[in-house]
Short mmCIF file of N, CA, C and O in Angstrom, two decimals:
data_model
loop_
_atom_site.label_atom_id
_atom_site.label_comp_id
_atom_site.label_asym_id
_atom_site.label_seq_id
_atom_site.Cartn_x
_atom_site.Cartn_y
_atom_site.Cartn_z
N MET A 1 10.18 -3.76 9.64
CA MET A 1 8.90 -3.32 9.13
C MET A 1 8.12 -4.57 8.70
O MET A 1 8.61 -5.40 7.94
N SER A 2 6.90 -4.70 9.19
CA SER A 2 6.12 -5.88 8.86
C SER A 2 5.39 -5.68 7.54
O SER A 2 5.13 -4.57 7.11
N ARG A 3 5.02 -6.77 6.92
CA ARG A 3 4.27 -6.73 5.67
C ARG A 3 2.78 -6.83 5.98
O ARG A 3 2.12 -7.80 5.62
N THR A 4 2.27 -5.84 6.69
CA THR A 4 0.88 -5.84 7.12
C THR A 4 0.27 -4.48 6.81
O THR A 4 0.89 -3.45 7.02
N CYS A 5 -0.97 -4.49 6.35
CA CYS A 5 -1.68 -3.25 6.06
C CYS A 5 -2.04 -2.58 7.37
O CYS A 5 -2.54 -3.23 8.31
N ALA A 6 -1.80 -1.27 7.46
CA ALA A 6 -2.09 -0.53 8.69
C ALA A 6 -3.57 -0.32 8.89
O ALA A 6 -4.01 -0.02 10.01
N ILE A 7 -4.40 -0.47 7.86
CA ILE A 7 -5.83 -0.23 7.97
C ILE A 7 -6.60 -1.52 8.22
O ILE A 7 -7.29 -1.66 9.24
N CYS A 8 -6.48 -2.48 7.32
CA CYS A 8 -7.30 -3.70 7.43
C CYS A 8 -6.57 -4.88 8.06
O CYS A 8 -7.18 -5.89 8.39
N GLY A 9 -5.24 -4.79 8.19
CA GLY A 9 -4.49 -5.87 8.82
C GLY A 9 -4.17 -7.03 7.89
O GLY A 9 -3.80 -8.11 8.34
N LYS A 10 -4.31 -6.81 6.58
CA LYS A 10 -4.02 -7.87 5.62
C LYS A 10 -2.53 -8.20 5.69
O LYS A 10 -1.69 -7.32 5.69
N SER A 11 -2.22 -9.50 5.75
CA SER A 11 -0.83 -9.94 5.88
C SER A 11 -0.59 -11.13 4.94
O SER A 11 -1.54 -11.63 4.33
N PRO A 12 0.66 -11.59 4.81
CA PRO A 12 0.94 -12.70 3.90
C PRO A 12 0.17 -13.96 4.29
O PRO A 12 -0.03 -14.27 5.46
N MET A 13 -0.27 -14.68 3.23
CA MET A 13 -0.97 -15.95 3.42
C MET A 13 -0.04 -17.08 2.99
O MET A 13 0.72 -16.94 2.03
N HIS A 14 -0.10 -18.19 3.68
CA HIS A 14 0.74 -19.35 3.39
C HIS A 14 -0.14 -20.49 2.92
O HIS A 14 -1.28 -20.63 3.38
N GLY A 15 0.39 -21.30 2.03
CA GLY A 15 -0.37 -22.45 1.56
C GLY A 15 0.42 -23.24 0.55
O GLY A 15 1.62 -23.06 0.39
N ASN A 16 -0.29 -24.11 -0.15
CA ASN A 16 0.33 -24.95 -1.16
C ASN A 16 -0.11 -24.51 -2.54
O ASN A 16 -1.28 -24.19 -2.76
N ARG A 17 0.84 -24.50 -3.46
CA ARG A 17 0.52 -24.31 -4.87
C ARG A 17 0.38 -25.72 -5.45
O ARG A 17 1.28 -26.54 -5.30
N VAL A 18 -0.75 -26.00 -6.10
CA VAL A 18 -1.04 -27.35 -6.57
C VAL A 18 -0.99 -27.37 -8.10
O VAL A 18 -1.69 -26.61 -8.76
N SER A 19 -0.17 -28.24 -8.67
CA SER A 19 -0.02 -28.35 -10.12
C SER A 19 -1.09 -29.29 -10.68
O SER A 19 -1.90 -29.87 -9.94
N LYS A 20 -1.09 -29.42 -12.00
CA LYS A 20 -2.05 -30.33 -12.64
C LYS A 20 -1.84 -31.77 -12.20
O LYS A 20 -2.78 -32.55 -12.15
N THR A 21 -0.58 -32.12 -11.95
CA THR A 21 -0.28 -33.49 -11.51
C THR A 21 -0.41 -33.64 -10.00
O THR A 21 0.00 -34.65 -9.45
N TYR A 22 -0.97 -32.64 -9.36
CA TYR A 22 -1.28 -32.66 -7.93
C TYR A 22 -0.04 -32.67 -7.04
O TYR A 22 -0.05 -33.16 -5.93
N HIS A 23 1.08 -32.08 -7.55
CA HIS A 23 2.26 -31.90 -6.72
C HIS A 23 2.05 -30.65 -5.88
O HIS A 23 1.60 -29.61 -6.39
N HIS A 24 2.38 -30.72 -4.62
CA HIS A 24 2.22 -29.59 -3.70
C HIS A 24 3.58 -28.96 -3.43
O HIS A 24 4.54 -29.65 -3.07
N THR A 25 3.66 -27.65 -3.61
CA THR A 25 4.86 -26.89 -3.26
C THR A 25 4.41 -25.72 -2.39
O THR A 25 3.36 -25.12 -2.63
N ARG A 26 5.21 -25.41 -1.39
CA ARG A 26 4.86 -24.33 -0.47
C ARG A 26 4.94 -23.00 -1.19
O ARG A 26 5.81 -22.77 -2.03
N HIS A 27 4.02 -22.10 -0.85
CA HIS A 27 3.96 -20.80 -1.52
C HIS A 27 3.47 -19.76 -0.51
O HIS A 27 2.72 -20.07 0.40
N VAL A 28 3.92 -18.51 -0.70
CA VAL A 28 3.49 -17.40 0.14
C VAL A 28 2.88 -16.33 -0.76
O VAL A 28 3.52 -15.90 -1.73
N TRP A 29 1.65 -15.92 -0.47
CA TRP A 29 0.99 -14.85 -1.20
C TRP A 29 1.11 -13.58 -0.37
O TRP A 29 0.61 -13.52 0.76
N LYS A 30 1.79 -12.57 -0.93
CA LYS A 30 2.02 -11.34 -0.20
C LYS A 30 1.03 -10.27 -0.64
O LYS A 30 0.68 -10.20 -1.82
N PRO A 31 0.55 -9.43 0.27
CA PRO A 31 -0.38 -8.37 -0.13
C PRO A 31 0.35 -7.28 -0.90
O PRO A 31 1.55 -7.08 -0.75
N ASN A 32 -0.39 -6.56 -1.72
CA ASN A 32 0.17 -5.47 -2.52
C ASN A 32 0.16 -4.21 -1.67
O ASN A 32 -0.85 -3.50 -1.61
N LEU A 33 1.27 -3.93 -1.01
CA LEU A 33 1.36 -2.79 -0.10
C LEU A 33 2.08 -1.63 -0.76
O LEU A 33 3.02 -1.82 -1.54
N VAL A 34 1.63 -0.42 -0.46
CA VAL A 34 2.27 0.80 -0.94
C VAL A 34 2.48 1.73 0.25
O VAL A 34 1.71 1.72 1.20
N SER A 35 3.55 2.50 0.20
CA SER A 35 3.81 3.50 1.23
C SER A 35 3.15 4.80 0.82
O SER A 35 3.41 5.31 -0.27
N VAL A 36 2.30 5.32 1.68
CA VAL A 36 1.53 6.51 1.38
C VAL A 36 1.69 7.49 2.53
O VAL A 36 1.63 7.10 3.70
N LYS A 37 1.91 8.76 2.19
CA LYS A 37 1.91 9.79 3.22
C LYS A 37 0.46 10.17 3.44
O LYS A 37 -0.17 10.79 2.59
N ALA A 38 -0.09 9.77 4.58
CA ALA A 38 -1.51 9.95 4.85
C ALA A 38 -1.74 11.22 5.66
O ALA A 38 -0.94 11.60 6.51
N ASP A 39 -2.85 11.86 5.36
CA ASP A 39 -3.24 13.09 6.04
C ASP A 39 -4.27 12.74 7.11
O ASP A 39 -5.30 12.14 6.83
N PHE A 40 -3.98 13.08 8.34
CA PHE A 40 -4.91 12.85 9.44
C PHE A 40 -5.62 14.16 9.75
O PHE A 40 -5.10 15.24 9.50
N GLY A 41 -6.82 14.08 10.28
CA GLY A 41 -7.67 15.25 10.46
C GLY A 41 -7.09 16.35 11.33
O GLY A 41 -7.44 17.51 11.19
N ASP A 42 -6.18 16.03 12.24
CA ASP A 42 -5.64 17.04 13.16
C ASP A 42 -4.50 17.83 12.54
O ASP A 42 -3.80 18.55 13.25
N GLY A 43 -4.29 17.71 11.25
CA GLY A 43 -3.23 18.45 10.58
C GLY A 43 -1.92 17.71 10.49
O GLY A 43 -0.99 18.17 9.85
N GLY A 44 -1.83 16.55 11.12
CA GLY A 44 -0.60 15.78 11.08
C GLY A 44 -0.59 14.83 9.89
O GLY A 44 -1.62 14.45 9.35
N ALA A 45 0.59 14.44 9.47
CA ALA A 45 0.75 13.50 8.38
C ALA A 45 1.91 12.59 8.69
O ALA A 45 2.90 13.01 9.29
N ARG A 46 1.78 11.32 8.30
CA ARG A 46 2.88 10.38 8.46
C ARG A 46 2.78 9.32 7.37
O ARG A 46 1.73 9.14 6.75
N THR A 47 3.87 8.62 7.15
CA THR A 47 3.92 7.60 6.12
C THR A 47 3.50 6.27 6.71
O THR A 47 4.02 5.84 7.74
N ILE A 48 2.52 5.63 6.06
CA ILE A 48 2.04 4.32 6.50
C ILE A 48 2.01 3.39 5.30
O ILE A 48 1.97 3.83 4.16
N LYS A 49 2.05 2.08 5.59
CA LYS A 49 1.93 1.08 4.53
C LYS A 49 0.51 0.56 4.54
O LYS A 49 0.02 0.06 5.55
N ILE A 50 -0.16 0.71 3.38
CA ILE A 50 -1.52 0.21 3.26
C ILE A 50 -1.63 -0.59 1.97
O ILE A 50 -0.85 -0.42 1.04
N CYS A 51 -2.62 -1.49 1.93
CA CYS A 51 -2.84 -2.28 0.72
C CYS A 51 -3.57 -1.42 -0.30
O CYS A 51 -4.22 -0.43 0.04
N THR A 52 -3.46 -1.80 -1.55
CA THR A 52 -4.05 -1.00 -2.62
C THR A 52 -5.56 -1.02 -2.57
O THR A 52 -6.21 -0.08 -3.02
N GLN A 53 -6.17 -2.05 -2.01
CA GLN A 53 -7.63 -2.08 -1.89
C GLN A 53 -8.13 -1.03 -0.92
O GLN A 53 -9.15 -0.39 -1.15
N CYS A 54 -7.41 -0.82 0.18
CA CYS A 54 -7.78 0.24 1.13
C CYS A 54 -7.58 1.61 0.52
O CYS A 54 -8.36 2.53 0.76
N LEU A 55 -6.55 1.76 -0.29
CA LEU A 55 -6.29 3.04 -0.95
C LEU A 55 -7.39 3.34 -1.96
O LEU A 55 -7.90 4.46 -2.03
N ARG A 56 -7.81 2.34 -2.73
CA ARG A 56 -8.88 2.53 -3.72
C ARG A 56 -10.22 2.79 -3.06
O ARG A 56 -11.06 3.51 -3.59
N SER A 57 -10.45 2.17 -1.89
CA SER A 57 -11.74 2.31 -1.22
C SER A 57 -11.90 3.66 -0.55
O SER A 57 -12.99 4.01 -0.12
N GLY A 58 -10.80 4.40 -0.42
CA GLY A 58 -10.88 5.74 0.15
C GLY A 58 -10.83 5.78 1.66
O GLY A 58 -11.32 6.72 2.28
N PHE A 59 -10.27 4.75 2.29
CA PHE A 59 -10.16 4.74 3.75
C PHE A 59 -9.13 5.76 4.23
O PHE A 59 -9.16 6.16 5.38
N VAL A 60 -8.21 6.16 3.35
CA VAL A 60 -7.13 7.07 3.71
C VAL A 60 -7.12 8.21 2.70
O VAL A 60 -7.29 8.00 1.51
N THR A 61 -6.92 9.42 3.20
CA THR A 61 -6.75 10.55 2.29
C THR A 61 -5.26 10.83 2.18
O THR A 61 -4.56 10.94 3.18
N LYS A 62 -4.79 10.92 0.94
CA LYS A 62 -3.37 11.15 0.69
C LYS A 62 -3.04 12.61 0.95
O LYS A 62 -3.82 13.51 0.67
N LYS A 63 -1.86 12.83 1.51
CA LYS A 63 -1.35 14.18 1.72
C LYS A 63 -0.85 14.68 0.38
O LYS A 63 -0.05 14.04 -0.28
N VAL A 64 -1.34 15.85 -0.04
CA VAL A 64 -0.98 16.41 -1.33
C VAL A 64 -0.12 17.64 -1.10
O VAL A 64 -0.50 18.54 -0.35
N ASN A 65 1.04 17.68 -1.73
CA ASN A 65 1.90 18.85 -1.64
C ASN A 65 1.50 19.83 -2.73
O ASN A 65 1.55 19.51 -3.91
N VAL A 66 1.11 21.01 -2.33
CA VAL A 66 0.75 22.04 -3.28
C VAL A 66 1.94 22.99 -3.37
O VAL A 66 2.35 23.57 -2.37
N PRO A 67 2.53 23.15 -4.55
CA PRO A 67 3.69 24.03 -4.66
C PRO A 67 3.30 25.49 -4.43
O PRO A 67 2.20 25.91 -4.79
N LYS A 68 4.20 26.21 -3.80
CA LYS A 68 3.94 27.63 -3.54
C LYS A 68 4.02 28.40 -4.85
O LYS A 68 4.83 28.09 -5.73
N GLU A 69 3.18 29.40 -4.96
CA GLU A 69 3.19 30.22 -6.18
C GLU A 69 4.41 31.13 -6.17
O GLU A 69 4.78 31.68 -5.14
N LYS A 70 5.00 31.26 -7.33
CA LYS A 70 6.16 32.14 -7.45
C LYS A 70 5.64 33.58 -7.55
O LYS A 70 4.64 33.84 -8.21
N PRO A 71 6.34 34.52 -6.90
CA PRO A 71 5.88 35.90 -7.02
C PRO A 71 6.07 36.42 -8.45
O PRO A 71 6.99 36.01 -9.17
N ALA A 72 5.16 37.27 -8.85
CA ALA A 72 5.22 37.79 -10.20
C ALA A 72 6.46 38.69 -10.36
O ALA A 72 6.76 39.51 -9.49
N GLN A 73 7.17 38.51 -11.46
CA GLN A 73 8.37 39.32 -11.68
C GLN A 73 7.96 40.65 -12.30
O GLN A 73 7.07 40.73 -13.13
N ALA A 74 8.63 41.69 -11.85
CA ALA A 74 8.33 43.04 -12.37
C ALA A 74 8.85 43.17 -13.79
O ALA A 74 9.98 42.78 -14.10
N ALA A 75 8.02 43.72 -14.65
CA ALA A 75 8.42 43.92 -16.04
C ALA A 75 9.22 45.21 -16.16
O ALA A 75 8.87 46.22 -15.59
N ASN A 76 10.33 45.18 -16.86
CA ASN A 76 11.17 46.37 -17.05
C ASN A 76 10.84 47.07 -18.31
O ASN A 76 10.66 46.74 -19.35
#
């Protein structure tokens, strides 16, 4: 499974972390990905990994499980 957003394609960035004394150390910045069960318009749903910015922006609608109502019990 790759660390890439399924919507915007955001992936890990590589670079140097620079200290006050100008020492360079390699660093990887990873995107904040979450697994979301997304609802697609045709009635299908599947789990995808998206970044939190895409989730906040509303690019994906989350699949919501609505519990079934319990039948009313007969009073004795």
